[in-house]
GROMACS .gro file of C-alpha atoms in nm:
model
  405
    1MET     CA    1   0.919  -0.801   1.089
    2LYS     CA    2   1.074  -0.939   0.793
    3GLN     CA    3   0.784  -0.932   0.568
    4TYR     CA    4   0.745  -0.533   0.648
    5LEU     CA    5   1.050  -0.449   0.585
    6THR     CA    6   1.088  -0.574   0.238
    7LEU     CA    7   0.841  -0.329   0.141
    8LEU     CA    8   0.912  -0.039   0.325
    9LEU     CA    9   1.209  -0.141   0.106
   10ASP     CA   10   1.016  -0.187  -0.215
   11LYS     CA   11   1.076   0.161  -0.377
   12LYS     CA   12   0.701   0.149  -0.553
   13PHE     CA   13   0.562   0.102  -0.180
   14GLY     CA   14   0.751   0.242   0.063
   15LEU     CA   15   0.696   0.540  -0.154
   16LEU     CA   16   0.314   0.529  -0.225
   17TRP     CA   17   0.307   0.392   0.181
   18LEU     CA   18   0.521   0.689   0.322
   19GLY     CA   19   0.340   0.978   0.166
   20ALA     CA   20  -0.093   0.874   0.253
   21THR     CA   21   0.146   0.801   0.548
   22ILE     CA   22   0.183   1.130   0.620
   23SER     CA   23  -0.112   1.243   0.500
   24ILE     CA   24  -0.362   1.034   0.707
   25LEU     CA   25  -0.176   1.227   0.996
   26GLY     CA   26  -0.221   1.522   0.849
   27ASP     CA   27  -0.578   1.448   0.818
   28GLY     CA   28  -0.635   1.470   1.174
   29LEU     CA   29  -0.498   1.787   1.250
   30THR     CA   30  -0.701   1.929   1.005
   31TRP     CA   31  -1.009   1.771   1.203
   32ILE     CA   32  -0.926   1.915   1.589
   33SER     CA   33  -0.847   2.250   1.415
   34LEU     CA   34  -1.204   2.251   1.220
   35THR     CA   35  -1.387   2.182   1.411
   36TRP     CA   36  -1.108   2.430   1.723
   37LEU     CA   37  -1.184   2.706   1.446
   38ILE     CA   38  -1.543   2.715   1.346
   39TYR     CA   39  -1.649   2.649   1.699
   40GLU     CA   40  -1.383   2.984   1.838
   41LEU     CA   41  -1.565   3.178   1.517
   42THR     CA   42  -1.910   3.085   1.639
   43GLY     CA   43  -1.982   2.964   1.989
   44SER     CA   44  -2.212   2.768   1.865
   45ALA     CA   45  -2.231   2.394   1.924
   46LYS     CA   46  -2.529   2.364   1.654
   47ASP     CA   47  -2.218   2.507   1.414
   48ILE     CA   48  -2.007   2.209   1.471
   49GLY     CA   49  -2.210   2.013   1.396
   50LEU     CA   50  -2.346   2.152   1.138
   51LEU     CA   51  -1.956   2.134   1.009
   52VAL     CA   52  -1.933   1.719   1.104
   53ILE     CA   53  -2.196   1.699   0.870
   54VAL     CA   54  -2.056   1.900   0.548
   55TYR     CA   55  -1.777   1.745   0.651
   56THR     CA   56  -1.863   1.355   0.643
   57ALA     CA   57  -2.169   1.379   0.410
   58PRO     CA   58  -2.011   1.371   0.057
   59VAL     CA   59  -1.880   1.114   0.060
   60ILE     CA   60  -2.233   0.998  -0.120
   61VAL     CA   61  -2.099   1.164  -0.412
   62GLY     CA   62  -1.769   1.198  -0.388
   63GLY     CA   63  -1.754   0.833  -0.371
   64PRO     CA   64  -1.857   0.656  -0.687
   65LEU     CA   65  -1.705   1.041  -0.827
   66ALA     CA   66  -1.405   0.867  -0.726
   67GLY     CA   67  -1.448   0.469  -0.874
   68TYR     CA   68  -1.500   0.607  -1.192
   69LEU     CA   69  -1.220   0.798  -1.231
   70LEU     CA   70  -0.994   0.530  -1.057
   71ASP     CA   71  -1.091   0.264  -1.321
   72ARG     CA   72  -1.112   0.550  -1.612
   73PHE     CA   73  -0.745   0.764  -1.594
   74ASP     CA   74  -0.429   0.597  -1.440
   75ARG     CA   75  -0.497   0.615  -1.131
   76ARG     CA   76  -0.153   0.792  -1.003
   77LYS     CA   77  -0.273   1.166  -1.210
   78VAL     CA   78  -0.558   1.066  -1.011
   79LEU     CA   79  -0.447   1.046  -0.665
   80LEU     CA   80  -0.243   1.385  -0.774
   81ALA     CA   81  -0.459   1.583  -0.903
   82ASP     CA   82  -0.633   1.448  -0.524
   83ASN     CA   83  -0.387   1.561  -0.346
   84LEU     CA   84  -0.277   1.901  -0.540
   85ILE     CA   85  -0.713   1.950  -0.515
   86ARG     CA   86  -0.704   1.917  -0.116
   87GLY     CA   87  -0.365   2.033  -0.049
   88ALA     CA   88  -0.450   2.404  -0.230
   89VAL     CA   89  -0.853   2.377  -0.100
   90MET     CA   90  -0.635   2.356   0.243
   91ALA     CA   91  -0.405   2.632   0.215
   92CYS     CA   92  -0.698   2.903   0.150
   93VAL     CA   93  -0.779   2.853   0.572
   94PRO     CA   94  -0.430   2.940   0.694
   95LEU     CA   95  -0.422   3.222   0.386
   96LEU     CA   96  -0.763   3.386   0.494
   97HIS     CA   97  -0.633   3.382   0.805
   98TRP     CA   98  -0.286   3.529   0.835
   99THR     CA   99  -0.534   3.808   0.640
  100ASN     CA  100  -0.775   3.859   0.892
  101GLN     CA  101  -1.072   3.697   0.598
  102LEU     CA  102  -1.181   3.416   0.727
  103GLU     CA  103  -1.532   3.344   0.783
  104ALA     CA  104  -1.695   3.006   0.889
  105TRP     CA  105  -1.786   2.919   0.526
  106HIS     CA  106  -1.549   2.925   0.418
  107LEU     CA  107  -1.424   2.660   0.645
  108TYR     CA  108  -1.697   2.414   0.575
  109ALA     CA  109  -1.606   2.427   0.231
  110ALA     CA  110  -1.295   2.344   0.302
  111ALA     CA  111  -1.507   2.032   0.488
  112GLY     CA  112  -1.716   1.939   0.203
  113ALA     CA  113  -1.449   1.979  -0.022
  114TYR     CA  114  -1.231   1.660   0.213
  115GLY     CA  115  -1.547   1.500   0.246
  116LEU     CA  116  -1.597   1.463  -0.148
  117PHE     CA  117  -1.299   1.439  -0.254
  118LYS     CA  118  -1.138   1.215   0.068
  119MET     CA  119  -1.270   0.822  -0.144
  120ILE     CA  120  -1.021   0.908  -0.384
  121SER     CA  121  -0.711   0.805  -0.177
  122LEU     CA  122  -0.938   0.559   0.026
  123ALA     CA  123  -1.038   0.392  -0.205
  124GLY     CA  124  -0.715   0.459  -0.445
  125ILE     CA  125  -0.411   0.344  -0.294
  126PRO     CA  126  -0.569  -0.045  -0.206
  127THR     CA  127  -0.676   0.001  -0.580
  128ALA     CA  128  -0.220   0.024  -0.642
  129PHE     CA  129  -0.165  -0.243  -0.508
  130PRO     CA  130  -0.208  -0.545  -0.719
  131SER     CA  131  -0.028  -0.352  -0.956
  132ILE     CA  132   0.347  -0.310  -0.808
  133LEU     CA  133   0.325  -0.573  -0.500
  134PRO     CA  134   0.273  -0.951  -0.584
  135GLU     CA  135  -0.032  -1.117  -0.457
  136GLU     CA  136   0.085  -1.316  -0.208
  137LYS     CA  137   0.209  -0.996  -0.022
  138LEU     CA  138  -0.105  -0.763  -0.048
  139THR     CA  139  -0.213  -0.892   0.322
  140THR     CA  140   0.040  -0.724   0.470
  141ALA     CA  141   0.038  -0.431   0.241
  142ASN     CA  142  -0.301  -0.456   0.338
  143ALA     CA  143  -0.171  -0.476   0.653
  144MET     CA  144   0.065  -0.138   0.666
  145GLU     CA  145  -0.275   0.072   0.522
  146SER     CA  146  -0.441  -0.037   0.835
  147LEU     CA  147  -0.140   0.056   1.073
  148SER     CA  148  -0.101   0.390   0.868
  149PHE     CA  149  -0.538   0.498   0.932
  150GLY     CA  150  -0.419   0.352   1.334
  151VAL     CA  151  -0.105   0.560   1.345
  152GLY     CA  152  -0.322   0.880   1.208
  153GLY     CA  153  -0.593   0.847   1.447
  154VAL     CA  154  -0.410   0.809   1.705
  155LEU     CA  155  -0.127   1.080   1.662
  156GLY     CA  156  -0.305   1.273   1.467
  157PRO     CA  157  -0.550   1.450   1.705
  158ALA     CA  158  -0.297   1.427   1.967
  159LEU     CA  159  -0.067   1.641   1.791
  160GLY     CA  160  -0.349   1.836   1.648
  161GLY     CA  161  -0.386   1.869   2.033
  162VAL     CA  162  -0.101   2.047   2.158
  163LEU     CA  163   0.024   2.248   1.778
  164LEU     CA  164  -0.328   2.406   1.798
  165GLY     CA  165  -0.209   2.543   2.183
  166LEU     CA  166   0.179   2.662   2.060
  167ILE     CA  167   0.110   2.730   1.681
  168GLY     CA  168  -0.360   2.864   1.641
  169GLY     CA  169  -0.540   2.632   1.416
  170ALA     CA  170  -0.527   2.800   1.129
  171ASN     CA  171  -0.154   2.722   1.139
  172THR     CA  172  -0.203   2.387   1.138
  173ILE     CA  173  -0.421   2.310   0.915
  174ALA     CA  174  -0.145   2.494   0.643
  175LEU     CA  175   0.083   2.140   0.828
  176ASP     CA  176  -0.208   1.977   0.738
  177SER     CA  177  -0.264   2.145   0.325
  178LEU     CA  178   0.164   2.084   0.270
  179SER     CA  179   0.153   1.674   0.406
  180TYR     CA  180  -0.099   1.615   0.009
  181PHE     CA  181   0.181   1.797  -0.146
  182VAL     CA  182   0.414   1.537  -0.043
  183PHE     CA  183   0.219   1.266  -0.087
  184ALA     CA  184   0.238   1.464  -0.423
  185ILE     CA  185   0.590   1.451  -0.409
  186CYS     CA  186   0.558   1.049  -0.331
  187LEU     CA  187   0.391   1.000  -0.607
  188ILE     CA  188   0.587   1.257  -0.896
  189PHE     CA  189   0.850   0.927  -0.842
  190LEU     CA  190   0.638   0.592  -0.886
  191PRO     CA  191   0.556   0.466  -1.226
  192PRO     CA  192   0.189   0.548  -1.432
  193LEU     CA  193  -0.110   0.294  -1.296
  194PRO     CA  194  -0.317   0.316  -1.582
  195ALA     CA  195  -0.651   0.231  -1.553
  196SER     CA  196  -0.691  -0.112  -1.647
  197HIS     CA  197  -1.005  -0.058  -1.874
  198LEU     CA  198  -0.755   0.032  -2.149
  199ASP     CA  199  -0.768  -0.425  -2.176
  200LEU     CA  200  -1.067  -0.418  -2.276
  201GLU     CA  201  -1.243  -0.437  -2.591
  202PRO     CA  202  -1.518  -0.147  -2.712
  203ALA     CA  203  -1.799  -0.352  -2.503
  204GLU     CA  204  -1.646  -0.434  -2.229
  205GLN     CA  205  -1.579  -0.057  -2.142
  206ILE     CA  206  -1.894   0.006  -1.932
  207PRO     CA  207  -1.898   0.318  -1.819
  208GLY     CA  208  -2.121   0.370  -1.488
  209ILE     CA  209  -2.155   0.215  -1.133
  210ARG     CA  210  -2.384  -0.041  -1.298
  211PRO     CA  211  -2.140  -0.305  -1.430
  212ALA     CA  212  -1.934  -0.227  -1.031
  213LEU     CA  213  -2.342  -0.316  -0.881
  214ASP     CA  214  -2.378  -0.644  -1.125
  215PHE     CA  215  -1.995  -0.771  -0.991
  216ILE     CA  216  -2.086  -0.747  -0.631
  217ARG     CA  217  -2.412  -0.899  -0.724
  218SER     CA  218  -2.267  -1.211  -0.878
  219ALA     CA  219  -1.896  -1.218  -0.603
  220PRO     CA  220  -2.150  -1.364  -0.292
  221ALA     CA  221  -1.770  -1.345  -0.094
  222ILE     CA  222  -1.790  -0.919  -0.177
  223TRP     CA  223  -2.158  -0.871  -0.031
  224PHE     CA  224  -2.144  -1.112   0.211
  225ILE     CA  225  -1.850  -0.949   0.390
  226THR     CA  226  -1.997  -0.604   0.355
  227VAL     CA  227  -2.299  -0.691   0.425
  228MET     CA  228  -2.119  -0.822   0.763
  229PHE     CA  229  -1.874  -0.522   0.835
  230MET     CA  230  -2.209  -0.254   0.718
  231CYS     CA  231  -2.376  -0.436   1.073
  232ALA     CA  232  -1.970  -0.398   1.293
  233ASN     CA  233  -2.009  -0.057   1.143
  234VAL     CA  234  -2.332   0.025   1.370
  235GLY     CA  235  -2.187  -0.064   1.639
  236LEU     CA  236  -1.884   0.051   1.596
  237GLY     CA  237  -2.100   0.386   1.581
  238MET     CA  238  -2.313   0.305   1.884
  239LEU     CA  239  -1.967   0.216   2.069
  240SER     CA  240  -1.886   0.616   1.958
  241VAL     CA  241  -2.210   0.724   2.148
  242PHE     CA  242  -2.261   0.519   2.471
  243LEU     CA  243  -1.829   0.491   2.512
  244PRO     CA  244  -1.837   0.851   2.734
  245ILE     CA  245  -2.139   0.820   2.885
  246TYR     CA  246  -2.046   0.477   2.998
  247VAL     CA  247  -1.719   0.601   3.161
  248ARG     CA  248  -1.861   0.862   3.301
  249GLU     CA  249  -2.178   0.663   3.473
  250THR     CA  250  -2.068   0.357   3.543
  251LEU     CA  251  -1.683   0.377   3.557
  252HIS     CA  252  -1.719   0.693   3.711
  253GLY     CA  253  -1.431   0.814   3.585
  254ASP     CA  254  -1.285   1.168   3.394
  255ALA     CA  255  -1.199   1.294   3.088
  256THR     CA  256  -0.883   1.113   3.169
  257THR     CA  257  -1.004   0.800   3.186
  258PHE     CA  258  -1.202   0.804   2.914
  259GLY     CA  259  -0.888   0.917   2.680
  260ILE     CA  260  -0.638   0.609   2.817
  261MET     CA  261  -1.000   0.368   2.720
  262LEU     CA  262  -0.975   0.502   2.328
  263SER     CA  263  -0.610   0.463   2.373
  264ALA     CA  264  -0.734   0.100   2.463
  265ALA     CA  265  -0.854   0.065   2.225
  266THR     CA  266  -0.635   0.197   1.893
  267ALA     CA  267  -0.345   0.058   2.131
  268GLY     CA  268  -0.514  -0.339   2.020
  269GLU     CA  269  -0.602  -0.216   1.670
  270LEU     CA  270  -0.251  -0.131   1.636
  271ILE     CA  271  -0.111  -0.425   1.840
  272GLY     CA  272  -0.336  -0.668   1.618
  273ALA     CA  273  -0.252  -0.459   1.210
  274PHE     CA  274   0.083  -0.583   1.343
  275LEU     CA  275   0.020  -0.916   1.362
  276VAL     CA  276  -0.169  -1.015   1.121
  277GLY     CA  277   0.066  -0.835   0.859
  278MET     CA  278   0.290  -1.085   1.039
  279LEU     CA  279   0.159  -1.432   0.994
  280VAL     CA  280   0.095  -1.595   0.656
  281TRP     CA  281  -0.209  -1.761   0.739
  282LYS     CA  282  -0.330  -2.098   0.603
  283TRP     CA  283  -0.714  -2.097   0.714
  284THR     CA  284  -0.979  -1.988   0.520
  285LEU     CA  285  -0.960  -1.620   0.548
  286GLY     CA  286  -1.396  -1.624   0.453
  287ARG     CA  287  -1.517  -1.814   0.733
  288SER     CA  288  -1.224  -1.648   0.869
  289ILE     CA  289  -1.359  -1.304   0.908
  290ALA     CA  290  -1.691  -1.417   1.000
  291SER     CA  291  -1.521  -1.597   1.304
  292THR     CA  292  -1.359  -1.313   1.480
  293GLN     CA  293  -1.690  -1.077   1.455
  294VAL     CA  294  -1.809  -1.355   1.648
  295VAL     CA  295  -1.485  -1.232   1.902
  296VAL     CA  296  -1.508  -0.904   1.883
  297GLY     CA  297  -1.907  -0.851   1.930
  298VAL     CA  298  -1.876  -1.118   2.170
  299SER     CA  299  -1.539  -0.884   2.338
  300PHE     CA  300  -1.751  -0.625   2.413
  301LEU     CA  301  -2.090  -0.806   2.635
  302GLY     CA  302  -1.714  -0.738   2.927
  303LEU     CA  303  -1.812  -0.392   2.852
  304ILE     CA  304  -2.099  -0.487   3.107
  305LEU     CA  305  -1.938  -0.795   3.266
  306ALA     CA  306  -1.652  -0.625   3.390
  307PRO     CA  307  -1.625  -0.433   3.739
  308GLY     CA  308  -1.396  -0.178   3.674
  309PHE     CA  309  -1.105   0.106   3.524
  310ALA     CA  310  -0.861  -0.247   3.408
  311LEU     CA  311  -1.091  -0.516   3.297
  312SER     CA  312  -1.317  -0.234   3.082
  313ALA     CA  313  -1.016  -0.110   2.951
  314ALA     CA  314  -0.836  -0.457   2.850
  315PHE     CA  315  -1.178  -0.586   2.705
  316LEU     CA  316  -1.227  -0.239   2.541
  317GLY     CA  317  -0.885  -0.306   2.362
  318ILE     CA  318  -0.947  -0.662   2.333
  319ALA     CA  319  -1.292  -0.583   2.079
  320HIS     CA  320  -1.053  -0.352   1.872
  321PHE     CA  321  -0.729  -0.614   1.859
  322PHE     CA  322  -0.961  -0.862   1.687
  323THR     CA  323  -1.154  -0.581   1.458
  324SER     CA  324  -0.776  -0.524   1.226
  325PRO     CA  325  -0.777  -0.907   1.084
  326LEU     CA  326  -1.111  -0.830   1.000
  327THR     CA  327  -1.019  -0.551   0.756
  328ILE     CA  328  -0.760  -0.670   0.656
  329TRP     CA  329  -0.886  -1.001   0.542
  330ALA     CA  330  -1.126  -0.906   0.401
  331GLN     CA  331  -0.928  -0.632   0.152
  332THR     CA  332  -0.685  -1.002   0.046
  333ILE     CA  333  -1.022  -1.085  -0.046
  334ARG     CA  334  -1.146  -0.813  -0.235
  335LEU     CA  335  -0.785  -0.737  -0.416
  336ARG     CA  336  -0.826  -1.125  -0.596
  337LEU     CA  337  -1.161  -1.094  -0.640
  338ILE     CA  338  -1.243  -0.774  -0.835
  339PRO     CA  339  -1.126  -0.768  -1.200
  340ALA     CA  340  -0.890  -0.479  -1.216
  341HIS     CA  341  -1.085  -0.271  -1.385
  342LEU     CA  342  -1.389  -0.264  -1.163
  343ARG     CA  343  -1.126  -0.202  -0.815
  344GLY     CA  344  -1.210   0.101  -0.883
  345ARG     CA  345  -1.531   0.148  -0.839
  346VAL     CA  346  -1.637  -0.144  -0.696
  347ILE     CA  347  -1.412  -0.063  -0.278
  348SER     CA  348  -1.495   0.327  -0.284
  349LEU     CA  349  -1.901   0.159  -0.351
  350LEU     CA  350  -1.812  -0.022  -0.064
  351ARG     CA  351  -1.625   0.201   0.187
  352THR     CA  352  -1.887   0.445   0.138
  353LEU     CA  353  -2.227   0.205   0.218
  354MET     CA  354  -1.978   0.076   0.480
  355GLN     CA  355  -1.950   0.419   0.597
  356ALA     CA  356  -2.285   0.468   0.608
  357ALA     CA  357  -2.351   0.257   0.921
  358PRO     CA  358  -2.170   0.394   1.183
  359PRO     CA  359  -2.471   0.744   1.221
  360LEU     CA  360  -2.727   0.483   1.199
  361GLY     CA  361  -2.551   0.308   1.475
  362ALA     CA  362  -2.512   0.635   1.674
  363LEU     CA  363  -2.871   0.675   1.626
  364LEU     CA  364  -2.993   0.358   1.738
  365CYS     CA  365  -2.757   0.448   1.972
  366SER     CA  366  -2.959   0.725   2.129
  367HIS     CA  367  -3.220   0.578   2.145
  368LEU     CA  368  -3.104   0.257   2.324
  369LEU     CA  369  -2.960   0.456   2.563
  370THR     CA  370  -3.322   0.725   2.702
  371GLY     CA  371  -3.493   0.387   2.665
  372PHE     CA  372  -3.321   0.149   2.861
  373GLY     CA  373  -3.008   0.246   2.980
  374VAL     CA  374  -2.578   0.106   2.900
  375PRO     CA  375  -2.686  -0.198   2.954
  376VAL     CA  376  -2.892  -0.303   2.723
  377THR     CA  377  -2.716  -0.059   2.479
  378ILE     CA  378  -2.424  -0.332   2.494
  379LEU     CA  379  -2.600  -0.648   2.470
  380ALA     CA  380  -2.738  -0.484   2.137
  381LEU     CA  381  -2.396  -0.399   2.043
  382ALA     CA  382  -2.271  -0.736   2.029
  383ILE     CA  383  -2.537  -0.886   1.929
  384ILE     CA  384  -2.590  -0.640   1.616
  385ILE     CA  385  -2.113  -0.751   1.544
  386ALA     CA  386  -2.232  -1.088   1.697
  387ILE     CA  387  -2.462  -1.223   1.445
  388PRO     CA  388  -2.473  -1.167   1.152
  389GLY     CA  389  -2.018  -1.323   1.228
  390LEU     CA  390  -2.161  -1.653   1.331
  391ILE     CA  391  -2.403  -1.646   1.022
  392GLY     CA  392  -2.081  -1.617   0.773
  393ILE     CA  393  -1.969  -1.899   0.985
  394ILE     CA  394  -2.162  -2.160   0.783
  395HIS     CA  395  -2.361  -1.962   0.518
  396PRO     CA  396  -2.177  -2.082   0.139
  397ALA     CA  397  -2.123  -1.739   0.027
  398LEU     CA  398  -1.776  -1.727   0.288
  399SER     CA  399  -1.684  -2.078   0.189
  400HIS     CA  400  -1.249  -2.119  -0.019
  401GLU     CA  401  -1.430  -2.188  -0.339
  402ASN     CA  402  -1.621  -1.852  -0.344
  403THR     CA  403  -1.311  -1.646  -0.133
  404ILE     CA  404  -1.030  -1.731  -0.378
  405ALA     CA  405  -0.957  -1.572  -0.737
   0.00000   0.00000   0.00000
């Protein structure tokens, strides 16, 4: 607990973390509100599917753009511009609603703007950590970032559901708009975070994505962990599809059962992130990541063996408990190894690649469920997650020498 309090009392980190956490919470409000408003306006499930695509697909373009901006300009100003732009875009939704002019395409435009710019914060926040903190505090900082996303993932949709009934979808999105402006105010009080390329010789200031790709190819730990995590995200994408079916067909549960299962997963993830941030880990991070990913995959096998709801929820919580160290330790390795002038481009590119994996898992899962049923799907999920971890335990890419600066 002392590590967390020390960071929160650090004015620079405290402002960055507080603003980011409020904004992440607001994002949870917006997603549930946008889906509800689309359904109210069109009554079409296909339009909700289109909204999902518009909300997520622009990151393919926005990810590399975010990396370039973060490495080229003052990162505080880039984050500030992102929050002012997205705050203004989201504010248009309630304004159009209040004037009875809101149409479906306005919601698609807002969703698209979110997807286009979201990687600026996803990459920009961790990229800023080494500029304001010493290396020994980076693991705890990464844990606090994971806690922010975990809390936002739990409280955002839950609070959004309550607010939908009380004030409606458009007014709920107005609160998300305010959350962006709150983050912007926090950023105003931070010192400049100048792009590190300014310290380079002109010949070394190579624009574009090629320097990031060259670095990833030259850093075995970076590319190997990314491949491992893409496999893990394929498995987690499968989980998002089969879990409601598992709840209904295997556990014979209802929507309440499904909600409790999701809560167990989130609780495990939050507890894991909290504990990792308090530990001083002495073992090789690369091997620790690989071993933990094996544990995650094996834990999911419990869903096949579990005879009832309580044990199934426990196994799901255990699996997600062990997913937390993966992200936190990997981010620590990245911040150690990636040169300062490439952090924006490399981290945004890596996160874009990893975010592209869950839809592949969802597609695979739909075919496996149709052809083979839930148990075989769970087995496939466990194998897809665990096998890369087993390889990582012995692969030289994750040796101590390859995971320290």
